[in-house]
Short mmCIF file of C-alpha atoms and ligand atoms in Angstrom, two decimals:
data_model
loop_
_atom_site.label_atom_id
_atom_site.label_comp_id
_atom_site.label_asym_id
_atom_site.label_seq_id
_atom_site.Cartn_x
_atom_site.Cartn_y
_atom_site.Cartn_z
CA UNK S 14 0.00 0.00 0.00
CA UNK S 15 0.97 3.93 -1.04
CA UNK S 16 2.40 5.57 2.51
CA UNK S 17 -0.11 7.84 3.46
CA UNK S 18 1.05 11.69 3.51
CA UNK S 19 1.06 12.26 7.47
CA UNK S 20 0.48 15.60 8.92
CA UNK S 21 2.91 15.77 11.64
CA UNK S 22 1.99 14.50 14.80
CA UNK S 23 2.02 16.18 17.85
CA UNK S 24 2.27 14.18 20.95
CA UNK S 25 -0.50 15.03 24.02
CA UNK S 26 0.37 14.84 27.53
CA UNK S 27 -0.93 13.13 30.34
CA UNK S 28 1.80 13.73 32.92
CA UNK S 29 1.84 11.14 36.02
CA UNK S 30 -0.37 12.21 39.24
CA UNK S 31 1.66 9.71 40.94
CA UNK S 32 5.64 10.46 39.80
CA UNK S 33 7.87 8.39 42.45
CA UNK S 34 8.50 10.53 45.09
CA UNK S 35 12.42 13.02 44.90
CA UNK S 36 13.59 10.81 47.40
CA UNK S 37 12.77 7.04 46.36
CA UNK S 38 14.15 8.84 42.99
CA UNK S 39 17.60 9.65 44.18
CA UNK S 40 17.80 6.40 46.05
CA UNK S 41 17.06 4.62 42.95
CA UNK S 42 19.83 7.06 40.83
CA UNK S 43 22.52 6.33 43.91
CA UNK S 44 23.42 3.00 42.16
CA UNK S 45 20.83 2.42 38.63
CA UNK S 46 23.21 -0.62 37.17
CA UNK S 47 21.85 -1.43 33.54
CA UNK S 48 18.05 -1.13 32.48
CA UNK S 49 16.73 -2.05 35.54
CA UNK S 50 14.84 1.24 36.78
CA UNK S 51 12.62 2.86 34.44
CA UNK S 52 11.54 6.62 34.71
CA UNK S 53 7.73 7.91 35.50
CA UNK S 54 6.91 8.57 31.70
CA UNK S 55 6.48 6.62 28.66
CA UNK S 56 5.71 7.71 25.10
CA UNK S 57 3.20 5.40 22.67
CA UNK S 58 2.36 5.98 19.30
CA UNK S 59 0.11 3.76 17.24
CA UNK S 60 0.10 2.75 13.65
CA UNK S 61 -3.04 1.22 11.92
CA UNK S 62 -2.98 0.47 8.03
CA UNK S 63 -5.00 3.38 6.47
CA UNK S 64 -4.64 5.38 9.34
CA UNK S 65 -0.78 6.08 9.41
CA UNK S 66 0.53 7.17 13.08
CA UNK S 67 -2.12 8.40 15.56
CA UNK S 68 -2.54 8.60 18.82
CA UNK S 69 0.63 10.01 20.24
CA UNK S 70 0.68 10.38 24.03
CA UNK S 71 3.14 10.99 26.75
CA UNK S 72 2.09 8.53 29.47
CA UNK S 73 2.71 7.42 32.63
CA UNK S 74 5.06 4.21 32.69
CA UNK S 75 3.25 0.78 32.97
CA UNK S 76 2.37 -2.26 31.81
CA UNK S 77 0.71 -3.45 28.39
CA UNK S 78 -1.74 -5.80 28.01
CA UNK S 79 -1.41 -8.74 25.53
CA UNK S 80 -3.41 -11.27 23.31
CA UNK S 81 -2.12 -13.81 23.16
CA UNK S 82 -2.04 -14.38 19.74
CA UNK S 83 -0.40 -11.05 19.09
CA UNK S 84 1.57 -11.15 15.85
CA UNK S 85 5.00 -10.34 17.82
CA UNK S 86 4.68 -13.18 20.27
CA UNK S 87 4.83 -15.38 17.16
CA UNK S 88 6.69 -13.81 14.09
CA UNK S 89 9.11 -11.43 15.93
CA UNK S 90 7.81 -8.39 14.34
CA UNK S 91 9.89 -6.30 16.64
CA UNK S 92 13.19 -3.48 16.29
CA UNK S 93 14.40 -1.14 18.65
CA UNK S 94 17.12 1.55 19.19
CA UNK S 95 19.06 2.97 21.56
CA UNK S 96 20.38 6.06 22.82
CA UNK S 97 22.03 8.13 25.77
CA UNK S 98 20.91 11.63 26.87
CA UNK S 99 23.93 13.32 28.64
CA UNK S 100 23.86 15.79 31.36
CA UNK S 101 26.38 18.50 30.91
CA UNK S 102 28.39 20.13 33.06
CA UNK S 103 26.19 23.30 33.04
CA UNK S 104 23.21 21.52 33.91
CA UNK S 105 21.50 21.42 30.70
CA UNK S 106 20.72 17.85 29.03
CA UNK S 107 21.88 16.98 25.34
CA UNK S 108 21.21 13.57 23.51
CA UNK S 109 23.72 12.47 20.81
CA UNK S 110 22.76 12.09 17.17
CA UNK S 111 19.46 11.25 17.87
CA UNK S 112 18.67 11.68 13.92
CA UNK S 113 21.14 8.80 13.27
CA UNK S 114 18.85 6.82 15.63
CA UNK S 115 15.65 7.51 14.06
CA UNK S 116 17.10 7.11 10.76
CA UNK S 117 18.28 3.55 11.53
CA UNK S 118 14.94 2.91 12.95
CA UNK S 119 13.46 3.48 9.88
CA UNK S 120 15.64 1.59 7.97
CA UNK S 121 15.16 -1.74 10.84
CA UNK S 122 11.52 -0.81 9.79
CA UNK S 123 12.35 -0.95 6.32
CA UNK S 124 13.95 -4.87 6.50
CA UNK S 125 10.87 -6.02 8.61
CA UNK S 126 7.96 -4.67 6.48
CA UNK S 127 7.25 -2.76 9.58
CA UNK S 128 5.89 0.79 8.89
CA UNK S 129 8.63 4.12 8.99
CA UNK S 130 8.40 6.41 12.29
CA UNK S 131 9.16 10.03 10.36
CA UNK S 132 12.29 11.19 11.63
CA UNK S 133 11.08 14.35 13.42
CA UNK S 134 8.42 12.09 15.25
CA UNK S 135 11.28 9.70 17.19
CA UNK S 136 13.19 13.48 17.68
CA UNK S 137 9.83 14.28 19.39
CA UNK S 138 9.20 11.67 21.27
CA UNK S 139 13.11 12.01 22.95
CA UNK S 140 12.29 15.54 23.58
CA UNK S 141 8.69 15.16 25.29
CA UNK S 142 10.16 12.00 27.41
CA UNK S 143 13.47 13.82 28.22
CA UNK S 144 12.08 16.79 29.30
CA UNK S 145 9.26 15.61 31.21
CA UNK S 146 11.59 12.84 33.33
CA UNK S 147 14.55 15.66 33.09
CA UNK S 148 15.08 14.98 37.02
CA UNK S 149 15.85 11.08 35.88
CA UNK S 150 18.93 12.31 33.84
CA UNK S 151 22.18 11.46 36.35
CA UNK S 152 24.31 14.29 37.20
CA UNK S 153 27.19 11.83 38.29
CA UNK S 154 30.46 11.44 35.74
CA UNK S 155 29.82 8.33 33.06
CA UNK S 156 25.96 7.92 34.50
CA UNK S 157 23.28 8.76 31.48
CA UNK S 158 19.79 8.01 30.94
CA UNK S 159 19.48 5.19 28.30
CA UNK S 160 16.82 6.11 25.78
CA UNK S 161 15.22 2.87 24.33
CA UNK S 162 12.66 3.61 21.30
CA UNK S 163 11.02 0.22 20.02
CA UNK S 164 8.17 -0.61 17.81
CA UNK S 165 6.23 -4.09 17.76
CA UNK S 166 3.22 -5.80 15.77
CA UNK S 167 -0.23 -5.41 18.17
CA UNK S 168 -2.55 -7.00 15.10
CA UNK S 169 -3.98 -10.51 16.81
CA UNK S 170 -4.08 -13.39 14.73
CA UNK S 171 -1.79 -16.35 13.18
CA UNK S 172 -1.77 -15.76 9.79
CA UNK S 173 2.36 -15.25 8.66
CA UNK S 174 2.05 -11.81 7.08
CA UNK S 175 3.23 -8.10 7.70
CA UNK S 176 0.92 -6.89 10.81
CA UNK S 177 -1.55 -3.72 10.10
CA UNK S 178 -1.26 -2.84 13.25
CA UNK S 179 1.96 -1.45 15.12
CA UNK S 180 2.77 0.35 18.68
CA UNK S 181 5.62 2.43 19.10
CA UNK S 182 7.64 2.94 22.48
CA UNK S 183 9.90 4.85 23.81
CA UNK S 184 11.23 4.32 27.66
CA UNK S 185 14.05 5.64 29.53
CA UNK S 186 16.47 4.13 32.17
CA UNK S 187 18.95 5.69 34.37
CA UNK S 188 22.17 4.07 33.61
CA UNK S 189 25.07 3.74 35.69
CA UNK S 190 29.28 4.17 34.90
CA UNK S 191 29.65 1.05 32.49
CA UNK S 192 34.04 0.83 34.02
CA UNK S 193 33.19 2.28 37.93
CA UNK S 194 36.32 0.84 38.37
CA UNK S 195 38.07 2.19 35.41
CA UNK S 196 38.32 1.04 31.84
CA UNK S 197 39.12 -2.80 31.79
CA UNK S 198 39.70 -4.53 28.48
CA UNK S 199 37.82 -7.65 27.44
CA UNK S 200 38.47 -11.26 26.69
CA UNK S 201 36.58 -12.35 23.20
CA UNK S 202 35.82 -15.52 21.61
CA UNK S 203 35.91 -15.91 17.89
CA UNK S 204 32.51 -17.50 17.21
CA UNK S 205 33.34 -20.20 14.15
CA UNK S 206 30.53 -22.68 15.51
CA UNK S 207 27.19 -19.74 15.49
CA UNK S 208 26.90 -17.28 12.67
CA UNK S 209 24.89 -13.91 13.50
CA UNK S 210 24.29 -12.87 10.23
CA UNK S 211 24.51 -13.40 7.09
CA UNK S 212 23.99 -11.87 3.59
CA UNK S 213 20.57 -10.83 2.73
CA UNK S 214 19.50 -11.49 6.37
CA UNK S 215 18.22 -9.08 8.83
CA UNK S 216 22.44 -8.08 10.58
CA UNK S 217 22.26 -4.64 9.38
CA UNK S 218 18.37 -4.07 11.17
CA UNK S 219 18.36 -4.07 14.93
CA UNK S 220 15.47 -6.31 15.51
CA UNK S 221 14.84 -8.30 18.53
CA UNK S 222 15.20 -11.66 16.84
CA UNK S 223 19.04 -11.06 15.94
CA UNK S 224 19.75 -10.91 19.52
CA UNK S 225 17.74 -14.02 20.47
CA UNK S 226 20.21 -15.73 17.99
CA UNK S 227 23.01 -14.32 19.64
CA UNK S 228 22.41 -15.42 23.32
CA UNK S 229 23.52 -19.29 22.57
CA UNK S 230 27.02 -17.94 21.41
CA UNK S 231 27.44 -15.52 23.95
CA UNK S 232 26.96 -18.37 26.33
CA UNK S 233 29.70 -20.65 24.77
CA UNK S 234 32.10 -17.50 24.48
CA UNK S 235 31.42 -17.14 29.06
CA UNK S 236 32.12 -21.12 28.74
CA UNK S 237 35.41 -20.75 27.32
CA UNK S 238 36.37 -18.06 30.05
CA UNK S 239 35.77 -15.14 27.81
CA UNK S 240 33.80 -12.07 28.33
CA UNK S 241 31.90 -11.73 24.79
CA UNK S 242 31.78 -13.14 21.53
CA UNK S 243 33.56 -11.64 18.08
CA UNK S 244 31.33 -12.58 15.10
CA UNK S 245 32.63 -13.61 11.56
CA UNK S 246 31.16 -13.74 8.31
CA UNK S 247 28.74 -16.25 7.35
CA UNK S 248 29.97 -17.44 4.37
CA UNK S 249 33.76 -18.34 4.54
CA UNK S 250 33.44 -17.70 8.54
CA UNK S 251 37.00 -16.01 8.05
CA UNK S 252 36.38 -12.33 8.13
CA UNK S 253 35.94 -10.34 11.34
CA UNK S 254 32.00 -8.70 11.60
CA UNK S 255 31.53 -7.19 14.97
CA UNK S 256 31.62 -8.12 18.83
CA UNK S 257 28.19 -8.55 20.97
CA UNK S 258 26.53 -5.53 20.58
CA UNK S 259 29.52 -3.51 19.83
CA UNK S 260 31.29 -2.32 16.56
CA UNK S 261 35.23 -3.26 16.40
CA UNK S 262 38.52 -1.25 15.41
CA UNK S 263 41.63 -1.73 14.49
CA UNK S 264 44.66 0.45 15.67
CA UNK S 265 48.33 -0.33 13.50
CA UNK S 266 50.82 1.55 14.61
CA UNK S 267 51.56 4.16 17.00
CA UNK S 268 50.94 7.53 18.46
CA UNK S 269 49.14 10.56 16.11
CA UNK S 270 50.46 8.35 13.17
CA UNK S 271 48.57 5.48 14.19
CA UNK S 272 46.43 4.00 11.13
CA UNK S 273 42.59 3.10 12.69
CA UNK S 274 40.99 0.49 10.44
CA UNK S 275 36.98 -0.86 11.28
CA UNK S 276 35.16 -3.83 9.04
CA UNK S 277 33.35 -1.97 6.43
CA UNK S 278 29.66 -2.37 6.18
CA UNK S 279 29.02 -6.12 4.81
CA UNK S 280 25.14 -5.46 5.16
CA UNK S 281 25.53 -8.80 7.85
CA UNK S 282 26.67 -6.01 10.33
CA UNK S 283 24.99 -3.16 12.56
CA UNK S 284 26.51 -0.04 11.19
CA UNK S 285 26.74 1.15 14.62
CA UNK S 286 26.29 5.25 15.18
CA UNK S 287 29.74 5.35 17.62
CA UNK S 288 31.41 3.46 14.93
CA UNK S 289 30.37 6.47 12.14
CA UNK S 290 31.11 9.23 15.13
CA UNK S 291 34.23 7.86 15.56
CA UNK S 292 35.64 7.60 11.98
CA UNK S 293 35.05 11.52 11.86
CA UNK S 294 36.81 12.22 15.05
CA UNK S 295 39.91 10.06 14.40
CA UNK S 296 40.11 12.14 11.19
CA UNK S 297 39.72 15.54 13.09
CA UNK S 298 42.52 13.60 15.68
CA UNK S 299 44.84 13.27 12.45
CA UNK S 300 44.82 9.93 12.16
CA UNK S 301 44.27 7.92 8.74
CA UNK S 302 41.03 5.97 8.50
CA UNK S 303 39.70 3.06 6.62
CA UNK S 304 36.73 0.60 6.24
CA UNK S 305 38.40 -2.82 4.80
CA UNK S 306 37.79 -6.42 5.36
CA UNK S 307 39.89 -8.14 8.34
CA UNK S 308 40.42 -11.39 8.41
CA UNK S 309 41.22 -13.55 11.46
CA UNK S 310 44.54 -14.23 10.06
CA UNK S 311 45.20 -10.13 9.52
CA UNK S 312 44.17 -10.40 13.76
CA UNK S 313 46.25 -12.65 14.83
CA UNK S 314 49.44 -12.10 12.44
CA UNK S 315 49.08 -8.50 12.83
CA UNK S 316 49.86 -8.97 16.99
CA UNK S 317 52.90 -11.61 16.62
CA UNK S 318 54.30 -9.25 14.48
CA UNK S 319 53.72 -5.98 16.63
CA UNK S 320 51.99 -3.76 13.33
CA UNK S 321 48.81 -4.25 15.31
CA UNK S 322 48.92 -2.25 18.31
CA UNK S 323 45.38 -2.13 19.75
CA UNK S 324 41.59 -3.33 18.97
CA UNK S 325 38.47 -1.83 20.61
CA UNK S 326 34.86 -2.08 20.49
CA UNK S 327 32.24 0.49 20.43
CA UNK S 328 28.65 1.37 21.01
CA UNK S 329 26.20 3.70 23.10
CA UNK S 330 26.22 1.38 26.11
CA UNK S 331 30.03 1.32 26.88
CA UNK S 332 31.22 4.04 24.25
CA UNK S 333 34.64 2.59 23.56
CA UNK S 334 35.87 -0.84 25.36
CA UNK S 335 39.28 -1.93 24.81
CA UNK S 336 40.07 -6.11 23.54
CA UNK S 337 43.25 -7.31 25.23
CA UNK S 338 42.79 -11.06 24.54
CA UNK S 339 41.51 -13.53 22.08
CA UNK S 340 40.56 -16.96 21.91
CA UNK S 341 38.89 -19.84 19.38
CA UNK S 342 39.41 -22.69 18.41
CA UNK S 343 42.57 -22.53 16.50
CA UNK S 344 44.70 -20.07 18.47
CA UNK S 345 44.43 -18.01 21.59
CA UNK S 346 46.74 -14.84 21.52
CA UNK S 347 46.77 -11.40 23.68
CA UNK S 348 46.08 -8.13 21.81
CA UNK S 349 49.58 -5.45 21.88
CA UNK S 350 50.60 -5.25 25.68
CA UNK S 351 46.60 -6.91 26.76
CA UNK S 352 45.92 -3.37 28.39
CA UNK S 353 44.09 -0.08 27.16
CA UNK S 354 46.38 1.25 24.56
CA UNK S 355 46.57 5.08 24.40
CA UNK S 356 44.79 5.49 21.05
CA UNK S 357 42.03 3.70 22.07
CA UNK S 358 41.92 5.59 25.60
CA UNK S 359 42.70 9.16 23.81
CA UNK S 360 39.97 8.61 21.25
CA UNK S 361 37.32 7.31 24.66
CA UNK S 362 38.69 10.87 26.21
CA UNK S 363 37.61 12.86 22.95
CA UNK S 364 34.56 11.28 22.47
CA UNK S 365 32.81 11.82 25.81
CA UNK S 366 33.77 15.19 25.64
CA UNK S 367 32.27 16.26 23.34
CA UNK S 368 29.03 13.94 24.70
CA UNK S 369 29.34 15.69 28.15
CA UNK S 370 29.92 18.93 26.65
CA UNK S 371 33.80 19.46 27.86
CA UNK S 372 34.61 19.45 23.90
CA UNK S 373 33.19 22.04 21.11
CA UNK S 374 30.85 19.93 19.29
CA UNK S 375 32.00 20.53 15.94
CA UNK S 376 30.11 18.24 13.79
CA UNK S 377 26.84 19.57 15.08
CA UNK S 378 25.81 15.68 16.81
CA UNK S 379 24.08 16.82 19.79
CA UNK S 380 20.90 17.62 20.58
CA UNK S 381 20.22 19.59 23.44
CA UNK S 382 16.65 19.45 24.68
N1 PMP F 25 26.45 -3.84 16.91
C1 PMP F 25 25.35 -4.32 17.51
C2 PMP F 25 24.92 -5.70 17.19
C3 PMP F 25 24.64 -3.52 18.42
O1 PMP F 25 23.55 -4.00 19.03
C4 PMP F 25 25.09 -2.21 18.70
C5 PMP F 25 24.35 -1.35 19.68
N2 PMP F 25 23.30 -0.64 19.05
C6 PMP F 25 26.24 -1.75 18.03
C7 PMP F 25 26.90 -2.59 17.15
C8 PMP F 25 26.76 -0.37 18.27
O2 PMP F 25 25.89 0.59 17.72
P1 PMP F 25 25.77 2.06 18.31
O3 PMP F 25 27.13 2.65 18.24
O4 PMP F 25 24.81 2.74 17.41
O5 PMP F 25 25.30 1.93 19.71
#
């Protein structure tokens, strides 16, 4: 069916007569760990074929009820997103990039014959939300509050079709320092057994199902002593994709002349917002940049002879994690000196920066609300 032309929706509030009291609030904030306590606000929006988007309403936060033969309980008719609003040091609140989000979203939508949120609607919907739970954002150093948009099927029935009937979501969760302790690297485990992805699947759409599939191979990587798994390609299972939920780079060499090198988009992998960010502000850093493939053999070869100095992962969640061991099957090595190398810590430094506002934000990526 044509997309219907949508006048733009503006979302109505219903504020919570019951918010959870300051105190409860802060207690909750002291220590928030990982999506675990949600704030007092919640924004749906509905979807209904013929209709387009209606019903857009700032909520209080609860629970849904189900049929139970909703179309997502069956045929996984389900993406999300996620995202970090940052308090600054001046007080004010800024999310990053939140237009990469929403653009992503649409194209997740896109892959799972799931209707497109316009762009300005998911910008919205982070602003109402934001600004309404504003006393949710953490003012400690490395705490944000998580932003996590998500859209599902609600139509009821069996039949194995697109739904014509969506709900989207968006919640937020106060989320604490991902290193309190400091910056520790990980151990990985090159998955040869479990595939994530592969080509002309669903790896570049962040839908629920890829990380169902992903769970059994995490599993095996904590069996074999490691801390996450490092995904290859599907088809010669030789060429390096991504790590968990993280993007993965490549430091050869040293110092300002170091050469930073991340898989390029193979369409079987998320192309992860930190991984764009940070190709731009190695550049600005004056470092050379490339997208290539990397082969397990470039890994490992590329530490015994010293040319590789460092590998990291990034994402929202952690920003930039540093790898200091591998392991599979073949081979089990240590990555440069198996602590966080200085590129990888000098390009963490100028990243949050310019998230928390200590940095000019020259390439225009955040949003403040
Ligand atoms: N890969 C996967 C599989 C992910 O789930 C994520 C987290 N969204 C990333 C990479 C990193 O993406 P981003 O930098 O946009 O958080």
């Amino acid at each position: 069916t044509a997309p219907l032309a949508q006048a733009p929706l503006t979302i109505a509030l219903k504020p919570s007569s019951h918010p959870l009291p300051a105190a409860e609030r802060e207690a909750r904030l002291a220590s928030p760990g990982f999506g675990r306590v949600f704030t007092d606000h919640m924004v749906t929006i509905r979807w209904t074929e013929g209709q387009g988007w209606h019903d857009a309403q700032l909520v209080p936060y609860g629970p849904l009820e189900i049929d139970p033969a909703n179309m997502t309980l069956h045929y996984g008719q389900s993406i999300f997103e996620g995202l970090k609003a940052y308090r600054r040091a001046d007080g004010s609140i800024a999310t990053f990039r939140p237009t990469a989000n929403a653009e992503r979203f649409q194209s997740s939508a896109r892959r799972l014959a799931m209707p497109e949120l316009p762009v300005e609607t998911f910008v919205e919907a982070v602003e109402v939300l934001v600004r309404q739970d504003r006393d949710w954002v953490p003012t400690q150093p490395e705490q944000s509050l998580y932003l996590r948009p998500f859209m599902f099927a609600t139509e009821v029935g069996l039949g194995v079709r697109p739904a014509d009937e969506y709900l989207f979501m968006l919640i937020a969760s106060p989320a604490g320092a991902y290193f309190p302790g400091g910056v520790k690297p990980v151990s990985v485990w090159l998955s040869e057994e479990y595939v994530r992805a592969a080509p002309g699947g669903t790896g570049a759409a962040k839908c629920a199902g890829n990380y169902a599939a992903s769970l059994v191979a995490q599993a095996q990587a904590a069996e074999k002593g490691c801390d996450q798994v490092v995904w290859l390609d599907a088809v010669e299972r030789r060429w390096i994709e991504e790590m968990g939920g993280m993007n993965l780079y490549f430091v050869y060499g040293e110092g300002e002349d170091a050469r930073i090198v991340t898989p390029e988009l193979s369409g079987s992998l998320l192309p992860g917002i930190t991984r764009d960010s940070l190709l731009r502000l190695a550049a600005d850093l004056g470092h050379e940049t490339a997208e290539a493939r990397i082969s397990i053999d470039d890994w490992k070869n590329g530490n015994a002879d010293g040319t590789l100095t460092e590998v990291f992962a990034c994402g929202t969640a952690a920003v930039i994690t540093p790898v200091g061991s591998v392991k599979s099957t073949r081979a089990d090595w240590t990555v440069g000196s198996g602590e966080p190398g200085p590129v990888t810590m000098r390009l963490r430094e100028a990243l949050l920066a310019v998230q928390t506002g200590q940095a000019p934000d020259t390439h225009g990526w955040m949003h403040t609300i």
